[in-house]
PDB file of C-alpha atoms in Angstrom:
ATOM      1  CA  ALA N1134       7.966   2.151  16.213  1.00 78.00           C
ATOM      2  CA  GLN N1135       5.778   3.369  13.390  1.00 86.00           C
ATOM      3  CA  ARG N1136       2.237   2.077  13.465  1.00 91.00           C
ATOM      4  CA  VAL N1137      -1.028   2.932  11.727  1.00 95.00           C
ATOM      5  CA  THR N1138      -4.328   1.780  13.166  1.00 96.00           C
ATOM      6  CA  GLN N1139      -7.624   1.690  11.329  1.00 96.00           C
ATOM      7  CA  PRO N1140     -10.112   0.425  13.911  1.00 96.00           C
ATOM      8  CA  GLU N1141     -12.924  -0.405  11.508  1.00 95.00           C
ATOM      9  CA  LYS N1142     -12.622  -3.282   9.065  1.00 94.00           C
ATOM     10  CA  LEU N1143     -15.971  -2.483   7.489  1.00 96.00           C
ATOM     11  CA  LEU N1144     -18.049   0.659   7.429  1.00 97.00           C
ATOM     12  CA  SER N1145     -21.496   0.740   5.848  1.00 97.00           C
ATOM     13  CA  VAL N1146     -23.348   3.998   5.253  1.00 97.00           C
ATOM     14  CA  PHE N1147     -26.346   5.078   3.219  1.00 97.00           C
ATOM     15  CA  LYS N1148     -25.938   7.203   0.131  1.00 97.00           C
ATOM     16  CA  GLY N1149     -25.970  10.873   1.084  1.00 97.00           C
ATOM     17  CA  ALA N1150     -24.915  10.225   4.674  1.00 98.00           C
ATOM     18  CA  PRO N1151     -21.663  11.598   6.096  1.00 97.00           C
ATOM     19  CA  VAL N1152     -18.631   9.333   6.159  1.00 97.00           C
ATOM     20  CA  GLU N1153     -15.694   9.250   8.555  1.00 97.00           C
ATOM     21  CA  LEU N1154     -12.959   6.644   8.212  1.00 98.00           C
ATOM     22  CA  LYS N1155     -10.773   6.623  11.285  1.00 98.00           C
ATOM     23  CA  CYS N1156      -6.996   6.485  11.300  1.00 97.00           C
ATOM     24  CA  ASN N1157      -4.645   6.782  14.265  1.00 97.00           C
ATOM     25  CA  TYR N1158      -0.890   6.636  14.098  1.00 95.00           C
ATOM     26  CA  SER N1159       2.102   6.160  16.303  1.00 94.00           C
ATOM     27  CA  TYR N1160       5.349   7.898  15.388  1.00 89.00           C
ATOM     28  CA  SER N1161       7.912   9.729  17.460  1.00 82.00           C
ATOM     29  CA  GLY N1162       8.768  12.399  14.904  1.00 80.00           C
ATOM     30  CA  SER N1163       6.742  14.481  12.475  1.00 80.00           C
ATOM     31  CA  PRO N1164       5.067  12.053  10.107  1.00 84.00           C
ATOM     32  CA  GLU N1165       3.532  12.574   6.741  1.00 85.00           C
ATOM     33  CA  LEU N1166       0.139  10.937   6.331  1.00 90.00           C
ATOM     34  CA  PHE N1167      -1.650   9.633   3.252  1.00 92.00           C
ATOM     35  CA  TRP N1168      -4.893   7.974   2.279  1.00 95.00           C
ATOM     36  CA  TYR N1169      -4.803   5.347  -0.479  1.00 95.00           C
ATOM     37  CA  VAL N1170      -7.885   3.825  -2.102  1.00 96.00           C
ATOM     38  CA  GLN N1171      -8.478   0.582  -3.981  1.00 95.00           C
ATOM     39  CA  TYR N1172     -11.675   0.370  -6.002  1.00 96.00           C
ATOM     40  CA  SER N1173     -13.009  -3.026  -7.091  1.00 94.00           C
ATOM     41  CA  ARG N1174     -10.739  -4.653  -9.688  1.00 91.00           C
ATOM     42  CA  GLN N1175      -8.446  -1.622  -9.769  1.00 94.00           C
ATOM     43  CA  ARG N1176      -4.996  -1.047  -8.425  1.00 94.00           C
ATOM     44  CA  LEU N1177      -4.147   0.830  -5.261  1.00 95.00           C
ATOM     45  CA  GLN N1178      -3.900   4.581  -5.832  1.00 94.00           C
ATOM     46  CA  LEU N1179      -3.194   7.699  -3.824  1.00 93.00           C
ATOM     47  CA  LEU N1180      -6.318   9.581  -2.728  1.00 94.00           C
ATOM     48  CA  LEU N1181      -4.811  12.455  -0.796  1.00 91.00           C
ATOM     49  CA  ARG N1182      -1.879  13.503   1.361  1.00 87.00           C
ATOM     50  CA  HIS N1183      -2.049  15.799   4.348  1.00 82.00           C
ATOM     51  CA  ILE N1184       0.713  18.172   3.259  1.00 77.00           C
ATOM     52  CA  SER N1185      -1.328  19.177   0.224  1.00 77.00           C
ATOM     53  CA  ARG N1186      -4.364  20.093   2.303  1.00 76.00           C
ATOM     54  CA  GLU N1187      -6.489  19.128  -0.663  1.00 81.00           C
ATOM     55  CA  SER N1188     -10.004  17.849  -1.204  1.00 84.00           C
ATOM     56  CA  ILE N1189     -10.225  14.968  -3.620  1.00 87.00           C
ATOM     57  CA  LYS N1190     -13.587  13.555  -4.761  1.00 92.00           C
ATOM     58  CA  GLY N1191     -15.138  15.449  -1.855  1.00 92.00           C
ATOM     59  CA  PHE N1192     -12.885  13.776   0.720  1.00 95.00           C
ATOM     60  CA  THR N1193     -10.766  15.707   3.201  1.00 94.00           C
ATOM     61  CA  ALA N1194      -8.484  14.664   6.020  1.00 94.00           C
ATOM     62  CA  ASP N1195      -6.971  16.786   8.761  1.00 88.00           C
ATOM     63  CA  LEU N1196      -3.871  15.819  10.665  1.00 90.00           C
ATOM     64  CA  ASN N1197      -4.445  16.166  14.406  1.00 91.00           C
ATOM     65  CA  LYS N1198      -1.072  15.821  16.085  1.00 88.00           C
ATOM     66  CA  GLY N1199      -2.547  16.082  19.569  1.00 91.00           C
ATOM     67  CA  GLU N1200      -4.795  13.093  18.989  1.00 92.00           C
ATOM     68  CA  THR N1201      -2.365  11.458  16.513  1.00 93.00           C
ATOM     69  CA  SER N1202      -5.215  11.030  14.070  1.00 95.00           C
ATOM     70  CA  PHE N1203      -5.795  11.523  10.365  1.00 95.00           C
ATOM     71  CA  HIS N1204      -9.447  10.713   9.839  1.00 97.00           C
ATOM     72  CA  LEU N1205     -10.898  10.754   6.320  1.00 97.00           C
ATOM     73  CA  LYS N1206     -14.211  12.552   5.926  1.00 96.00           C
ATOM     74  CA  LYS N1207     -16.830  13.216   3.298  1.00 97.00           C
ATOM     75  CA  PRO N1208     -20.087  15.047   3.994  1.00 97.00           C
ATOM     76  CA  PHE N1209     -22.265  13.122   1.527  1.00 97.00           C
ATOM     77  CA  ALA N1210     -21.323   9.581   0.521  1.00 97.00           C
ATOM     78  CA  GLN N1211     -21.844   8.367  -3.038  1.00 97.00           C
ATOM     79  CA  GLU N1212     -22.166   4.791  -4.270  1.00 97.00           C
ATOM     80  CA  GLU N1213     -18.957   5.150  -6.254  1.00 96.00           C
ATOM     81  CA  ASP N1214     -17.086   5.764  -2.996  1.00 97.00           C
ATOM     82  CA  SER N1215     -17.437   2.088  -2.126  1.00 98.00           C
ATOM     83  CA  ALA N1216     -13.870   0.785  -1.944  1.00 97.00           C
ATOM     84  CA  MET N1217     -11.056  -0.278   0.348  1.00 96.00           C
ATOM     85  CA  TYR N1218      -9.318   2.644   2.048  1.00 97.00           C
ATOM     86  CA  TYR N1219      -5.836   2.502   3.536  1.00 96.00           C
ATOM     87  CA  CYS N1220      -4.226   5.079   5.770  1.00 96.00           C
ATOM     88  CA  ALA N1221      -0.437   5.254   5.430  1.00 94.00           C
ATOM     89  CA  LEU N1222       2.452   6.964   7.161  1.00 91.00           C
ATOM     90  CA  SER N1223       5.879   8.053   6.045  1.00 85.00           C
ATOM     91  CA  GLY N1224       8.641   8.951   8.423  1.00 75.00           C
ATOM     92  CA  GLY N1225       9.579  11.711   6.049  1.00 63.00           C
ATOM     93  CA  SER N1226      13.265  11.016   6.410  1.00 55.00           C
ATOM     94  CA  GLY N1227      13.590  10.273   2.733  1.00 52.00           C
ATOM     95  CA  ASN N1228      14.547   6.658   3.181  1.00 48.00           C
ATOM     96  CA  THR N1229      11.573   4.888   4.730  1.00 64.00           C
ATOM     97  CA  PRO N1230       8.793   3.163   2.801  1.00 85.00           C
ATOM     98  CA  LEU N1231       5.156   3.640   3.693  1.00 89.00           C
ATOM     99  CA  VAL N1232       3.621   1.985   6.725  1.00 92.00           C
ATOM    100  CA  PHE N1233       0.007   1.056   6.025  1.00 94.00           C
ATOM    101  CA  GLY N1234      -2.971   0.381   8.229  1.00 95.00           C
ATOM    102  CA  LYS N1235      -4.978  -2.772   7.680  1.00 94.00           C
ATOM    103  CA  GLY N1236      -7.624  -0.916   5.731  1.00 95.00           C
ATOM    104  CA  THR N1237     -11.320  -0.153   6.014  1.00 96.00           C
ATOM    105  CA  ARG N1238     -13.833  -1.367   3.489  1.00 96.00           C
ATOM    106  CA  LEU N1239     -16.429   1.321   2.838  1.00 98.00           C
ATOM    107  CA  SER N1240     -19.774   0.182   1.521  1.00 98.00           C
ATOM    108  CA  VAL N1241     -22.228   2.863   0.427  1.00 98.00           C
ATOM    109  CA  ILE N1242     -25.773   1.579   0.282  1.00 96.00           C
ATOM    110  CA  ALA N1243     -28.232   3.065  -2.193  1.00 92.00           C
TER     111      ALA N1243
ATOM    112  CA  GLY E 710       1.550   6.241 -20.368  1.00 58.00           C
ATOM    113  CA  ALA E 711       2.353   2.788 -19.091  1.00 80.00           C
ATOM    114  CA  GLY E 712       2.047   2.209 -15.394  1.00 94.00           C
ATOM    115  CA  VAL E 713       3.771  -0.322 -13.172  1.00 96.00           C
ATOM    116  CA  SER E 714       3.324  -3.818 -14.534  1.00 97.00           C
ATOM    117  CA  GLN E 715       3.687  -7.146 -12.763  1.00 98.00           C
ATOM    118  CA  SER E 716       3.805 -10.726 -13.933  1.00 97.00           C
ATOM    119  CA  PRO E 717       2.358 -13.205 -13.589  1.00 97.00           C
ATOM    120  CA  SER E 718      -1.022 -11.907 -12.445  1.00 97.00           C
ATOM    121  CA  ASN E 719      -1.731 -15.222 -10.751  1.00 97.00           C
ATOM    122  CA  LYS E 720       0.597 -17.982  -9.606  1.00 97.00           C
ATOM    123  CA  VAL E 721      -0.394 -21.279  -8.060  1.00 98.00           C
ATOM    124  CA  THR E 722       2.423 -23.401  -6.738  1.00 97.00           C
ATOM    125  CA  GLU E 723       3.007 -26.371  -4.511  1.00 97.00           C
ATOM    126  CA  LYS E 724       4.488 -26.081  -1.060  1.00 97.00           C
ATOM    127  CA  GLY E 725       8.263 -26.309  -1.227  1.00 97.00           C
ATOM    128  CA  LYS E 726       8.635 -24.964  -4.749  1.00 98.00           C
ATOM    129  CA  ASP E 727      10.460 -21.738  -5.620  1.00 98.00           C
ATOM    130  CA  VAL E 728       8.652 -18.847  -7.334  1.00 98.00           C
ATOM    131  CA  GLU E 729       9.762 -15.677  -9.088  1.00 98.00           C
ATOM    132  CA  LEU E 730       7.607 -12.576  -9.338  1.00 98.00           C
ATOM    133  CA  ARG E 731       8.466  -9.791 -11.756  1.00 98.00           C
ATOM    134  CA  CYS E 732       7.932  -6.039 -11.583  1.00 97.00           C
ATOM    135  CA  ASP E 733       8.434  -3.470 -14.344  1.00 96.00           C
ATOM    136  CA  PRO E 734       8.408   0.023 -12.809  1.00 95.00           C
ATOM    137  CA  ILE E 735       7.429   3.222 -14.563  1.00 93.00           C
ATOM    138  CA  SER E 736      10.226   4.393 -16.819  1.00 91.00           C
ATOM    139  CA  GLY E 737      12.434   6.935 -15.079  1.00 87.00           C
ATOM    140  CA  HIS E 738      11.356   5.986 -11.558  1.00 89.00           C
ATOM    141  CA  THR E 739      14.418   5.351  -9.451  1.00 88.00           C
ATOM    142  CA  ALA E 740      12.703   3.923  -6.400  1.00 89.00           C
ATOM    143  CA  LEU E 741      11.004   0.522  -6.324  1.00 93.00           C
ATOM    144  CA  TYR E 742       9.136  -1.131  -3.465  1.00 94.00           C
ATOM    145  CA  TRP E 743       7.685  -4.561  -2.799  1.00 97.00           C
ATOM    146  CA  TYR E 744       4.736  -4.983  -0.439  1.00 97.00           C
ATOM    147  CA  ARG E 745       2.670  -7.988   0.547  1.00 96.00           C
ATOM    148  CA  GLN E 746      -1.095  -7.808   0.977  1.00 93.00           C
ATOM    149  CA  SER E 747      -2.407 -10.645   3.106  1.00 90.00           C
ATOM    150  CA  LEU E 748      -5.988 -11.268   4.129  1.00 81.00           C
ATOM    151  CA  GLY E 749      -6.631  -9.269   7.260  1.00 74.00           C
ATOM    152  CA  GLN E 750      -3.069  -7.952   7.449  1.00 78.00           C
ATOM    153  CA  GLY E 751      -3.165  -4.948   5.168  1.00 83.00           C
ATOM    154  CA  LEU E 752      -0.022  -4.064   3.268  1.00 91.00           C
ATOM    155  CA  GLU E 753       3.344  -5.043   4.666  1.00 93.00           C
ATOM    156  CA  PHE E 754       6.576  -3.582   3.366  1.00 94.00           C
ATOM    157  CA  LEU E 755       9.070  -6.164   2.138  1.00 96.00           C
ATOM    158  CA  ILE E 756      11.993  -4.483   0.389  1.00 95.00           C
ATOM    159  CA  TYR E 757      12.948  -1.135  -1.142  1.00 92.00           C
ATOM    160  CA  PHE E 758      15.418  -0.212  -3.876  1.00 92.00           C
ATOM    161  CA  GLN E 759      16.645   3.331  -4.460  1.00 88.00           C
ATOM    162  CA  GLY E 760      18.953   3.886  -7.404  1.00 84.00           C
ATOM    163  CA  ASN E 761      22.294   2.177  -6.931  1.00 83.00           C
ATOM    164  CA  SER E 762      22.120   2.151  -3.136  1.00 85.00           C
ATOM    165  CA  ALA E 763      22.014  -1.060  -1.164  1.00 87.00           C
ATOM    166  CA  PRO E 764      18.388  -2.193  -0.819  1.00 90.00           C
ATOM    167  CA  ASP E 765      16.463  -1.860   2.423  1.00 91.00           C
ATOM    168  CA  LYS E 766      15.600  -5.472   3.216  1.00 92.00           C
ATOM    169  CA  SER E 767      14.243  -4.827   6.684  1.00 91.00           C
ATOM    170  CA  GLY E 768      10.738  -6.035   5.818  1.00 93.00           C
ATOM    171  CA  LEU E 769      11.610  -9.429   4.416  1.00 95.00           C
ATOM    172  CA  PRO E 770       9.923 -12.020   6.663  1.00 94.00           C
ATOM    173  CA  SER E 771      12.559 -14.734   6.293  1.00 94.00           C
ATOM    174  CA  ASP E 772      15.713 -15.654   4.414  1.00 96.00           C
ATOM    175  CA  ARG E 773      13.567 -17.553   1.929  1.00 97.00           C
ATOM    176  CA  PHE E 774      12.669 -14.184   0.447  1.00 97.00           C
ATOM    177  CA  SER E 775      15.066 -12.250  -1.755  1.00 96.00           C
ATOM    178  CA  ALA E 776      14.851  -9.628  -4.451  1.00 96.00           C
ATOM    179  CA  GLU E 777      17.058  -8.061  -7.019  1.00 95.00           C
ATOM    180  CA  ARG E 778      16.825  -5.165  -9.376  1.00 94.00           C
ATOM    181  CA  THR E 779      18.756  -5.328 -12.596  1.00 85.00           C
ATOM    182  CA  GLY E 780      19.959  -2.228 -14.395  1.00 81.00           C
ATOM    183  CA  GLY E 781      18.004   0.000 -12.081  1.00 78.00           C
ATOM    184  CA  SER E 782      14.749  -1.064 -13.705  1.00 90.00           C
ATOM    185  CA  VAL E 783      13.089  -4.494 -13.602  1.00 95.00           C
ATOM    186  CA  SER E 784      12.906  -6.240 -10.249  1.00 97.00           C
ATOM    187  CA  THR E 785      12.394  -9.886  -9.367  1.00 97.00           C
ATOM    188  CA  LEU E 786      11.135 -11.109  -6.003  1.00 98.00           C
ATOM    189  CA  THR E 787      12.081 -14.714  -5.328  1.00 98.00           C
ATOM    190  CA  ILE E 788      10.513 -16.910  -2.686  1.00 98.00           C
ATOM    191  CA  GLN E 789      12.304 -20.173  -2.063  1.00 98.00           C
ATOM    192  CA  ARG E 790      10.692 -23.291  -0.586  1.00 98.00           C
ATOM    193  CA  THR E 791       7.279 -21.667  -0.511  1.00 98.00           C
ATOM    194  CA  GLN E 792       5.005 -22.209   2.466  1.00 97.00           C
ATOM    195  CA  GLN E 793       1.239 -21.884   2.686  1.00 96.00           C
ATOM    196  CA  GLU E 794       1.592 -18.723   4.770  1.00 94.00           C
ATOM    197  CA  ASP E 795       3.316 -17.100   1.788  1.00 96.00           C
ATOM    198  CA  SER E 796      -0.051 -17.024  -0.015  1.00 96.00           C
ATOM    199  CA  ALA E 797      -0.871 -13.362  -0.579  1.00 97.00           C
ATOM    200  CA  VAL E 798      -1.008 -10.625  -3.181  1.00 96.00           C
ATOM    201  CA  TYR E 799       2.452  -9.224  -3.834  1.00 98.00           C
ATOM    202  CA  LEU E 800       2.398  -5.580  -4.874  1.00 97.00           C
ATOM    203  CA  CYS E 801       5.139  -3.597  -6.510  1.00 97.00           C
ATOM    204  CA  ALA E 802       5.291   0.198  -6.524  1.00 94.00           C
ATOM    205  CA  SER E 803       7.638   2.777  -7.955  1.00 92.00           C
ATOM    206  CA  SER E 804       8.269   6.466  -7.405  1.00 88.00           C
ATOM    207  CA  ARG E 805      10.471   9.129  -8.903  1.00 83.00           C
ATOM    208  CA  THR E 806      13.115   9.694  -6.284  1.00 73.00           C
ATOM    209  CA  GLY E 807      13.059   7.723  -3.088  1.00 56.00           C
ATOM    210  CA  THR E 808      10.490   8.205  -0.394  1.00 54.00           C
ATOM    211  CA  SER E 809      10.157  11.939  -0.219  1.00 59.00           C
ATOM    212  CA  VAL E 810       6.608  12.710   0.755  1.00 56.00           C
ATOM    213  CA  TYR E 811       6.279  14.716  -2.430  1.00 63.00           C
ATOM    214  CA  ASN E 812       6.793  11.629  -4.535  1.00 70.00           C
ATOM    215  CA  GLU E 813       3.733   9.503  -5.036  1.00 82.00           C
ATOM    216  CA  GLN E 814       4.119   5.755  -5.084  1.00 88.00           C
ATOM    217  CA  PHE E 815       2.418   4.183  -8.103  1.00 91.00           C
ATOM    218  CA  PHE E 816       1.270   0.617  -7.617  1.00 95.00           C
ATOM    219  CA  GLY E 817       1.111  -2.304  -9.982  1.00 97.00           C
ATOM    220  CA  PRO E 818      -1.862  -4.664 -10.240  1.00 96.00           C
ATOM    221  CA  GLY E 819      -0.197  -7.274  -8.068  1.00 97.00           C
ATOM    222  CA  THR E 820       0.589 -10.964  -8.328  1.00 98.00           C
ATOM    223  CA  ARG E 821      -1.753 -13.275  -6.461  1.00 97.00           C
ATOM    224  CA  LEU E 822       0.300 -16.168  -5.101  1.00 97.00           C
ATOM    225  CA  THR E 823      -1.420 -19.308  -3.886  1.00 97.00           C
ATOM    226  CA  VAL E 824       0.643 -22.013  -2.233  1.00 97.00           C
ATOM    227  CA  LEU E 825      -1.124 -25.361  -2.042  1.00 95.00           C
TER     228      LEU E 825
END
């Protein structure tokens, strides 16, 4: 079964401190992993996907197949990073919708 | 350009009533998804439409839930005999061609359903 686990419901950090949002997954094949973000009063939007190996708004995420993790990291948090973050998985078979974690609310304190 | 739109934005109904939620996907997007966002439960997949193929209904929680997509565009999610546990935000998303990992899902603003 496909499962995405985000162990932290809430993460509070001070501005300028490093951030790591944890995500672990369970999938028997080779999954594709994503991070989605929902800022206050905005709709859910894609932040980054692992296949692109990109850095968006200073965030990066590395897929670790050995640990089945896809943690989201940023070296220096900004107040505007405060939002709800969802890790999501796709089976990559071309016919399966995304499986989301329950989300982590990041609060960056000035 | 216009994104995914949903209506109504808020719906309050009484237990036992039927409700219809509407989704207008981005023009040209062939895939359409419905998710439910409940407090503490994250996003749960409900149903998925891809072109003219039969929909994937594997996420629907009960037979009170149904959805249709007319003309490959607008979709309606219907909940019959609503229950209090149906209270949630219902999100619609669309993407260009199915669920290839190269195709981003674009989300609508959601419909907040409250069942009294």
